Tab-separated table of C-alpha atoms in Angstrom:
chain	number	residue	atom	x	y	z
D	185	MET	CA	90.443	-38.578	59.429
D	186	ARG	CA	91.938	-37.672	62.801
D	187	VAL	CA	95.600	-36.972	62.169
D	188	SER	CA	97.885	-37.617	65.142
D	189	ASN	CA	101.501	-36.516	65.235
D	190	GLU	CA	102.455	-40.041	65.032
D	191	MET	CA	100.846	-40.494	61.778
D	192	MET	CA	103.116	-38.090	60.070
D	193	ASN	CA	106.146	-39.072	58.115
D	194	ASP	CA	109.333	-38.823	60.414
D	195	GLU	CA	110.880	-36.205	58.083
D	196	VAL	CA	107.865	-33.825	58.128
D	197	ARG	CA	106.642	-34.353	61.811
D	198	ASN	CA	108.457	-31.638	63.548
D	199	LEU	CA	107.408	-28.874	61.191
D	200	GLY	CA	103.947	-30.363	61.113
D	201	ARG	CA	103.535	-30.011	64.901
D	202	GLY	CA	104.226	-26.370	64.504
D	203	MET	CA	102.092	-25.809	61.414
D	204	ARG	CA	98.943	-26.933	63.091
D	205	LEU	CA	98.812	-23.467	64.680
D	206	PHE	CA	98.431	-21.743	61.342
D	207	ASN	CA	95.409	-23.546	59.893
D	208	PHE	CA	92.681	-21.277	58.605
D	209	ARG	CA	89.901	-20.769	61.084
D	210	ASN	CA	87.798	-17.991	59.712
D	211	GLU	CA	87.586	-15.561	56.737
D	212	THR	CA	89.514	-12.952	58.573
D	213	MET	CA	92.420	-15.180	58.557
D	214	PHE	CA	92.130	-15.765	54.764
D	215	ARG	CA	91.930	-12.057	54.231
D	216	GLY	CA	94.948	-11.438	56.311
D	217	ALA	CA	96.892	-14.151	54.559
D	218	ALA	CA	95.961	-12.628	51.197
D	219	TRP	CA	96.939	-9.037	52.237
D	220	LEU	CA	100.316	-10.209	53.616
D	221	THR	CA	101.236	-12.368	50.669
D	222	ARG	CA	100.366	-9.636	48.203
D	223	LYS	CA	102.346	-7.060	50.393
D	224	VAL	CA	105.399	-9.351	50.585
D	225	MET	CA	105.334	-11.045	47.276
D	226	LEU	CA	103.884	-8.680	44.715
D	227	GLY	CA	106.464	-7.619	42.100
D	228	ARG	CA	109.127	-10.070	43.212
D	229	THR	CA	111.385	-11.233	40.319
D	230	SER	CA	114.233	-13.697	39.933
D	231	LYS	CA	117.792	-13.023	38.635
D	232	LEU	CA	117.587	-16.459	37.107
D	233	LEU	CA	114.510	-15.682	34.782
D	234	ASP	CA	113.432	-13.083	32.345
D	235	CYS	CA	110.279	-11.791	34.311
D	236	SER	CA	107.695	-9.489	32.750
D	237	GLU	CA	104.020	-8.525	32.988
D	238	VAL	CA	101.280	-7.833	30.601
D	239	SER	CA	97.647	-6.799	31.167
D	240	VAL	CA	94.755	-8.611	29.416
D	241	GLN	CA	91.326	-6.840	29.171
D	242	ARG	CA	88.511	-8.746	30.588
D	243	SER	CA	84.881	-8.556	29.038
D	244	ASP	CA	83.903	-5.986	31.706
D	245	GLY	CA	86.823	-3.734	30.690
D	246	SER	CA	89.025	-4.380	33.756
D	247	LEU	CA	92.458	-5.830	33.415
D	248	LEU	CA	93.873	-9.170	34.367
D	249	ARG	CA	97.595	-9.186	35.243
D	250	LEU	CA	99.734	-11.903	33.758
D	251	CYS	CA	103.179	-12.671	34.875
D	252	VAL	CA	105.380	-13.987	32.142
D	253	TYR	CA	108.659	-15.972	33.019
D	254	LYS	CA	111.272	-17.101	30.439
D	255	SER	CA	114.897	-18.398	30.373
D	256	LEU	CA	117.494	-15.699	30.290
D	257	GLN	CA	118.777	-17.514	27.123
D	258	GLY	CA	115.343	-17.025	25.449
D	259	ALA	CA	112.874	-19.344	24.123
D	260	GLN	CA	111.835	-20.794	20.663
D	261	GLY	CA	109.430	-23.584	20.173
D	262	VAL	CA	109.212	-24.597	23.719
D	263	PRO	CA	106.181	-25.609	25.923
D	264	GLY	CA	103.998	-22.887	27.159
D	265	VAL	CA	102.951	-23.614	30.724
D	266	LEU	CA	99.938	-21.841	32.303
D	267	TRP	CA	100.758	-21.895	36.060
D	268	ILE	CA	97.827	-21.337	38.436
D	269	HIS	CA	98.898	-20.555	41.919
D	270	GLY	CA	97.347	-22.095	45.174
D	271	GLY	CA	95.957	-20.538	48.195
D	272	GLY	CA	92.486	-22.052	48.768
D	273	TYR	CA	91.033	-19.890	45.991
D	274	ALA	CA	91.188	-17.112	48.588
D	275	THR	CA	94.889	-16.058	48.696
D	276	GLY	CA	98.100	-15.789	46.712
D	277	VAL	CA	99.849	-14.141	43.762
D	278	PRO	CA	101.836	-15.639	40.968
D	279	GLU	CA	105.287	-14.411	42.399
D	280	MET	CA	104.936	-16.799	45.388
D	281	ASP	CA	105.822	-19.728	43.045
D	282	LEU	CA	109.100	-18.312	41.555
D	283	SER	CA	111.103	-21.278	42.765
D	284	TYR	CA	108.843	-23.486	40.837
D	285	TYR	CA	109.201	-21.478	37.662
D	286	GLN	CA	113.000	-21.775	38.012
D	287	MET	CA	112.884	-25.534	38.362
D	288	LEU	CA	110.665	-25.838	35.386
D	289	VAL	CA	112.815	-23.843	32.987
D	290	GLU	CA	116.001	-25.599	34.295
D	291	GLN	CA	114.367	-28.977	33.828
D	292	HIS	CA	113.219	-28.290	30.218
D	293	ASN	CA	113.009	-24.838	28.661
D	294	CYS	CA	109.497	-23.471	28.601
D	295	VAL	CA	107.631	-20.120	28.937
D	296	ILE	CA	105.393	-19.676	31.944
D	297	VAL	CA	102.436	-17.595	32.038
D	298	ALA	CA	100.957	-17.070	35.501
D	299	PRO	CA	97.520	-15.244	35.866
D	300	ASP	CA	96.875	-13.045	38.999
D	301	TYR	CA	93.279	-14.386	39.045
D	302	THR	CA	90.557	-13.012	41.020
D	303	LEU	CA	90.480	-14.357	44.633
D	304	SER	CA	87.354	-15.654	46.122
D	305	ILE	CA	87.492	-13.053	48.941
D	306	ASP	CA	86.860	-10.403	46.107
D	307	LYS	CA	84.537	-12.255	43.969
D	308	PRO	CA	83.269	-15.981	43.969
D	309	TYR	CA	83.081	-18.533	41.235
D	310	PRO	CA	83.275	-18.181	38.205
D	311	ALA	CA	85.634	-15.191	38.418
D	312	ALA	CA	88.863	-17.136	38.969
D	313	ILE	CA	88.294	-19.669	36.355
D	314	ASP	CA	87.100	-17.046	33.862
D	315	ASP	CA	90.495	-15.306	34.494
D	316	CYS	CA	92.438	-18.512	34.005
D	317	TYR	CA	90.624	-19.232	30.708
D	318	LEU	CA	91.324	-15.715	29.554
D	319	ALA	CA	95.034	-16.316	30.268
D	320	LEU	CA	94.991	-19.624	28.420
D	321	LEU	CA	93.410	-18.073	25.270
D	322	TRP	CA	96.126	-15.201	25.471
D	323	MET	CA	98.932	-17.642	25.622
D	324	LYS	CA	97.681	-19.627	22.705
D	325	GLN	CA	97.093	-16.359	20.612
D	326	HIS	CA	100.519	-15.108	21.472
D	327	ALA	CA	102.416	-18.310	21.225
D	328	ASP	CA	104.610	-17.240	18.391
D	329	GLU	CA	105.853	-14.040	20.004
D	330	LEU	CA	106.397	-15.828	23.283
D	331	GLY	CA	108.480	-18.470	21.608
D	332	VAL	CA	105.968	-21.192	22.467
D	333	ASN	CA	105.044	-24.209	20.443
D	334	ASP	CA	101.248	-23.947	20.522
D	335	GLU	CA	101.006	-27.729	20.237
D	336	GLN	CA	102.388	-27.975	23.678
D	337	LEU	CA	100.249	-25.927	25.877
D	338	PHE	CA	100.416	-27.331	29.581
D	339	ILE	CA	98.470	-26.339	32.586
D	340	ILE	CA	100.051	-26.757	35.996
D	341	GLY	CA	98.808	-25.685	39.346
D	342	ARG	CA	98.955	-26.442	43.130
D	343	SER	CA	96.190	-27.004	45.542
D	344	ALA	CA	93.429	-24.706	44.740
D	345	GLY	CA	95.507	-24.043	41.581
D	346	GLY	CA	95.292	-27.742	40.992
D	347	GLY	CA	91.564	-27.597	41.251
D	348	LEU	CA	91.573	-24.760	38.693
D	349	THR	CA	93.832	-26.816	36.518
D	350	ALA	CA	91.507	-29.687	36.402
D	351	ALA	CA	88.395	-27.319	35.872
D	352	LEU	CA	90.157	-25.440	33.094
D	353	THR	CA	91.091	-28.492	31.194
D	354	MET	CA	87.494	-29.504	31.215
D	355	LEU	CA	86.394	-26.088	30.193
D	356	ALA	CA	89.014	-25.955	27.327
D	357	ARG	CA	87.857	-29.317	26.048
D	358	ASP	CA	84.167	-28.348	26.144
D	359	ARG	CA	84.621	-24.971	24.518
D	360	GLY	CA	86.917	-26.332	21.731
D	361	GLU	CA	89.017	-23.174	21.475
D	362	VAL	CA	92.275	-24.350	23.040
D	363	ASN	CA	93.736	-27.929	22.801
D	364	VAL	CA	95.715	-28.612	26.024
D	365	ALA	CA	98.519	-31.234	25.718
D	366	PHE	CA	99.098	-32.044	29.309
D	367	GLN	CA	97.978	-31.140	32.825
D	368	MET	CA	99.550	-31.449	36.240
D	369	PRO	CA	97.030	-30.601	39.194
D	370	MET	CA	99.210	-31.108	42.169
D	371	TYR	CA	97.422	-32.239	45.319
D	372	PRO	CA	94.365	-30.622	43.781
D	373	MET	CA	91.335	-29.039	45.666
D	374	LEU	CA	88.544	-30.745	43.748
D	375	ASP	CA	85.560	-31.656	45.929
D	376	ASP	CA	83.291	-29.144	47.687
D	377	GLY	CA	81.582	-31.938	49.581
D	378	ASN	CA	84.275	-32.444	52.154
D	379	ASP	CA	82.847	-35.824	52.846
D	380	SER	CA	85.415	-38.373	51.672
D	381	ALA	CA	87.087	-40.492	54.257
D	382	SER	CA	90.254	-38.526	54.190
D	383	ALA	CA	88.414	-35.122	54.260
D	384	GLN	CA	85.916	-35.716	56.994
D	385	ASP	CA	87.023	-34.346	60.307
D	386	ASN	CA	90.587	-34.095	58.905
D	387	THR	CA	93.048	-32.480	61.567
D	388	ALA	CA	96.133	-32.515	59.527
D	389	PRO	CA	98.630	-29.560	59.570
D	390	VAL	CA	98.598	-26.754	57.041
D	391	TRP	CA	95.108	-27.640	55.679
D	392	ASP	CA	92.376	-29.502	57.364
D	393	ALA	CA	88.626	-30.177	57.062
D	394	ARG	CA	87.734	-26.707	58.546
D	395	SER	CA	90.126	-24.879	56.295
D	396	ASN	CA	88.687	-26.736	53.467
D	397	GLU	CA	85.120	-26.009	54.250
D	398	LEU	CA	85.723	-22.274	54.827
D	399	ALA	CA	87.527	-21.967	51.550
D	400	TRP	CA	84.850	-23.769	49.586
D	401	LYS	CA	82.199	-21.399	51.136
D	402	LEU	CA	84.116	-18.416	50.054
D	403	TYR	CA	84.673	-19.733	46.592
D	404	LEU	CA	81.209	-20.916	45.814
D	405	GLY	CA	79.364	-18.230	47.602
D	406	GLU	CA	75.645	-18.704	47.708
D	407	ALA	CA	75.882	-21.886	45.764
D	408	TYR	CA	77.843	-23.756	48.624
D	409	GLY	CA	76.067	-26.842	49.848
D	410	ALA	CA	73.354	-26.542	47.115
D	411	ASP	CA	72.622	-29.022	44.324
D	412	ARG	CA	72.957	-26.027	41.807
D	413	VAL	CA	76.639	-25.902	42.210
D	414	PRO	CA	77.609	-25.950	38.388
D	415	PRO	CA	79.592	-29.012	37.671
D	416	PRO	CA	82.299	-29.644	36.685
D	417	TYR	CA	84.005	-26.128	36.431
D	418	ALA	CA	83.293	-25.062	40.033
D	419	ALA	CA	84.077	-28.342	41.647
D	420	PRO	CA	85.700	-30.926	39.219
D	421	ALA	CA	84.811	-33.897	41.411
D	422	ARG	CA	81.166	-33.330	40.308
D	423	ALA	CA	82.077	-34.047	36.740
D	424	ASP	CA	80.422	-36.929	34.902
D	425	ASP	CA	82.491	-36.967	31.741
D	426	TYR	CA	86.212	-37.292	32.008
D	427	ARG	CA	86.711	-38.428	28.409
D	428	ASN	CA	89.182	-36.516	25.915
D	429	LEU	CA	91.123	-34.837	28.592
D	430	PRO	CA	95.090	-34.576	28.356
D	431	PRO	CA	97.515	-36.814	29.924
D	432	THR	CA	97.643	-36.057	33.548
D	433	TYR	CA	100.079	-36.332	36.546
D	434	THR	CA	99.609	-35.567	40.096
D	435	PHE	CA	100.802	-36.402	43.634
D	436	VAL	CA	99.350	-36.147	47.133
D	437	GLY	CA	100.187	-36.970	50.761
D	438	THR	CA	98.287	-39.818	52.519
D	439	ILE	CA	96.965	-37.727	55.500
D	440	GLU	CA	95.792	-34.690	53.767
D	441	PRO	CA	92.091	-33.880	53.107
D	442	PHE	CA	92.581	-34.192	49.331
D	443	TYR	CA	94.038	-37.752	49.397
D	444	ASP	CA	90.801	-39.639	48.487
D	445	GLU	CA	89.470	-37.044	46.037
D	446	THR	CA	92.782	-37.031	44.220
D	447	LEU	CA	92.806	-40.826	43.885
D	448	GLN	CA	89.303	-40.894	42.721
D	449	TYR	CA	89.853	-38.158	40.173
D	450	ILE	CA	92.828	-40.188	38.633
D	451	ALA	CA	90.651	-43.383	38.777
D	452	ASP	CA	87.895	-41.470	36.858
D	453	LEU	CA	90.377	-40.319	34.193
D	454	GLN	CA	91.933	-43.756	33.811
D	455	GLN	CA	88.416	-45.341	33.464
D	456	ALA	CA	87.611	-42.732	30.678
D	457	GLY	CA	90.767	-43.883	28.821
D	458	VAL	CA	93.019	-40.930	29.807
D	459	GLU	CA	96.578	-41.507	30.562
D	460	ALA	CA	96.852	-40.465	34.327
D	461	THR	CA	99.316	-41.230	37.040
D	462	VAL	CA	99.359	-40.376	40.768
D	463	ASP	CA	102.214	-40.743	43.214
D	464	THR	CA	101.296	-40.882	46.944
D	465	TYR	CA	103.498	-40.076	49.798
D	466	GLU	CA	103.012	-41.909	53.293
D	467	GLY	CA	102.434	-39.639	56.280
D	468	CYS	CA	102.697	-36.398	54.305
D	469	TYR	CA	100.428	-33.274	54.684
D	470	HIS	CA	99.463	-30.672	52.255
D	471	ALA	CA	102.088	-28.880	50.429
D	472	PHE	CA	104.876	-30.930	52.003
D	473	ASP	CA	106.923	-30.677	48.884
D	474	GLN	CA	107.439	-26.943	49.462
D	475	LEU	CA	107.394	-26.646	53.099
D	476	CYS	CA	109.784	-29.666	53.628
D	477	ALA	CA	111.647	-29.094	50.492
D	478	ASN	CA	115.009	-30.060	52.017
D	479	THR	CA	113.813	-33.472	53.352
D	480	GLU	CA	114.461	-36.720	51.385
D	481	ILE	CA	110.820	-37.140	50.838
D	482	GLY	CA	110.301	-33.550	49.697
D	483	LYS	CA	113.252	-33.864	47.324
D	484	LEU	CA	111.808	-37.158	45.976
D	485	ALA	CA	108.385	-35.578	45.348
D	486	THR	CA	109.993	-32.639	43.458
D	487	LYS	CA	112.250	-34.929	41.417
D	488	ARG	CA	109.262	-37.033	40.401
D	489	TRP	CA	106.958	-34.237	39.204
D	490	LEU	CA	109.934	-32.534	37.334
D	491	GLU	CA	110.533	-35.927	35.651
D	492	GLN	CA	106.904	-36.024	34.712
D	493	TYR	CA	106.976	-32.577	33.362
D	494	LYS	CA	110.140	-33.346	31.296
D	495	TYR	CA	108.493	-36.443	29.964
D	496	ALA	CA	105.537	-34.427	28.934
D	497	ALA	CA	107.721	-31.905	27.264
D	498	GLU	CA	109.313	-34.499	25.101
D	499	HIS	CA	106.345	-36.694	24.301
D	500	TYR	CA	103.041	-34.753	24.578
D	501	PHE	CA	101.597	-32.706	21.703
D	502	ALA	CA	98.164	-31.457	20.914
D	503	PRO	CA	97.564	-29.562	17.537
D	504	GLN	CA	95.380	-26.722	17.792
D	505	PHE	CA	92.001	-26.554	16.195
D	506	THR	CA	91.763	-25.031	12.651
D	507	ASP	CA	88.323	-23.880	13.075
D	508	GLU	CA	87.610	-22.329	16.391
D	509	LYS	CA	84.085	-22.256	17.562
């Protein structure tokens, strides 16, 4: 999809023109962005939230950092949200989504656990999803002390975090150790093929076909482009079983590479009998809700996903398994 400036929504066009200059073009740019994000964001806190950190030991003895966010008024019997940050699997830290955590807690009280998962520039798949699964298990096991209702474990993520959200819900379903009540993979990065109509030759601002291809190469490593890419946990679009997944909400812009794969993912869920909904935003590029937060269309997208989260908090429950495998 060749994206001209005229194809952009009026409200996001001016910023979009400038953002074309910042699309990722090589691994060095990913590494530079990862370094800068960590330098600027690591350790940031919010005066509006109770912010803390814990370390969880991986199977190899190394430590996974988890950021935990709560209301200043405390929490008791509230949803537990595993939040997975974006960044093309290659960049990012939990602290960069502080504004989202604040909105979640304000909309409906919850406890947020955000893993500082292994980036692809350091280690390819399955390092990131292994970290996220470890964080999900930790949240379940510590639900009481966190003030979390373990029948309301949610997973939410943006972009690559959305891809990890979709993959993690499948992994949790298949392992049978954690029952996830709701997922929200926002404009998720699902398909390593990069060959849908919206992804092919996409030239949109922020994230385009070239950025996407580079990011998938980093994430999958030697498996990129090979039939042996392990579905569905590495690339959820390769899944062939969408049954028994939790209720799902997402949204996506019509001019970004992930548009078609997001719609296909929701269609696959619906066909499998899963309650799944997607909102689309005409002429919007990747992460417009964050980059253009003060526009009417950005406010609408934020209002919609917060409403969906609140509905989930009031209606979706998934009792945990009594006999873990």
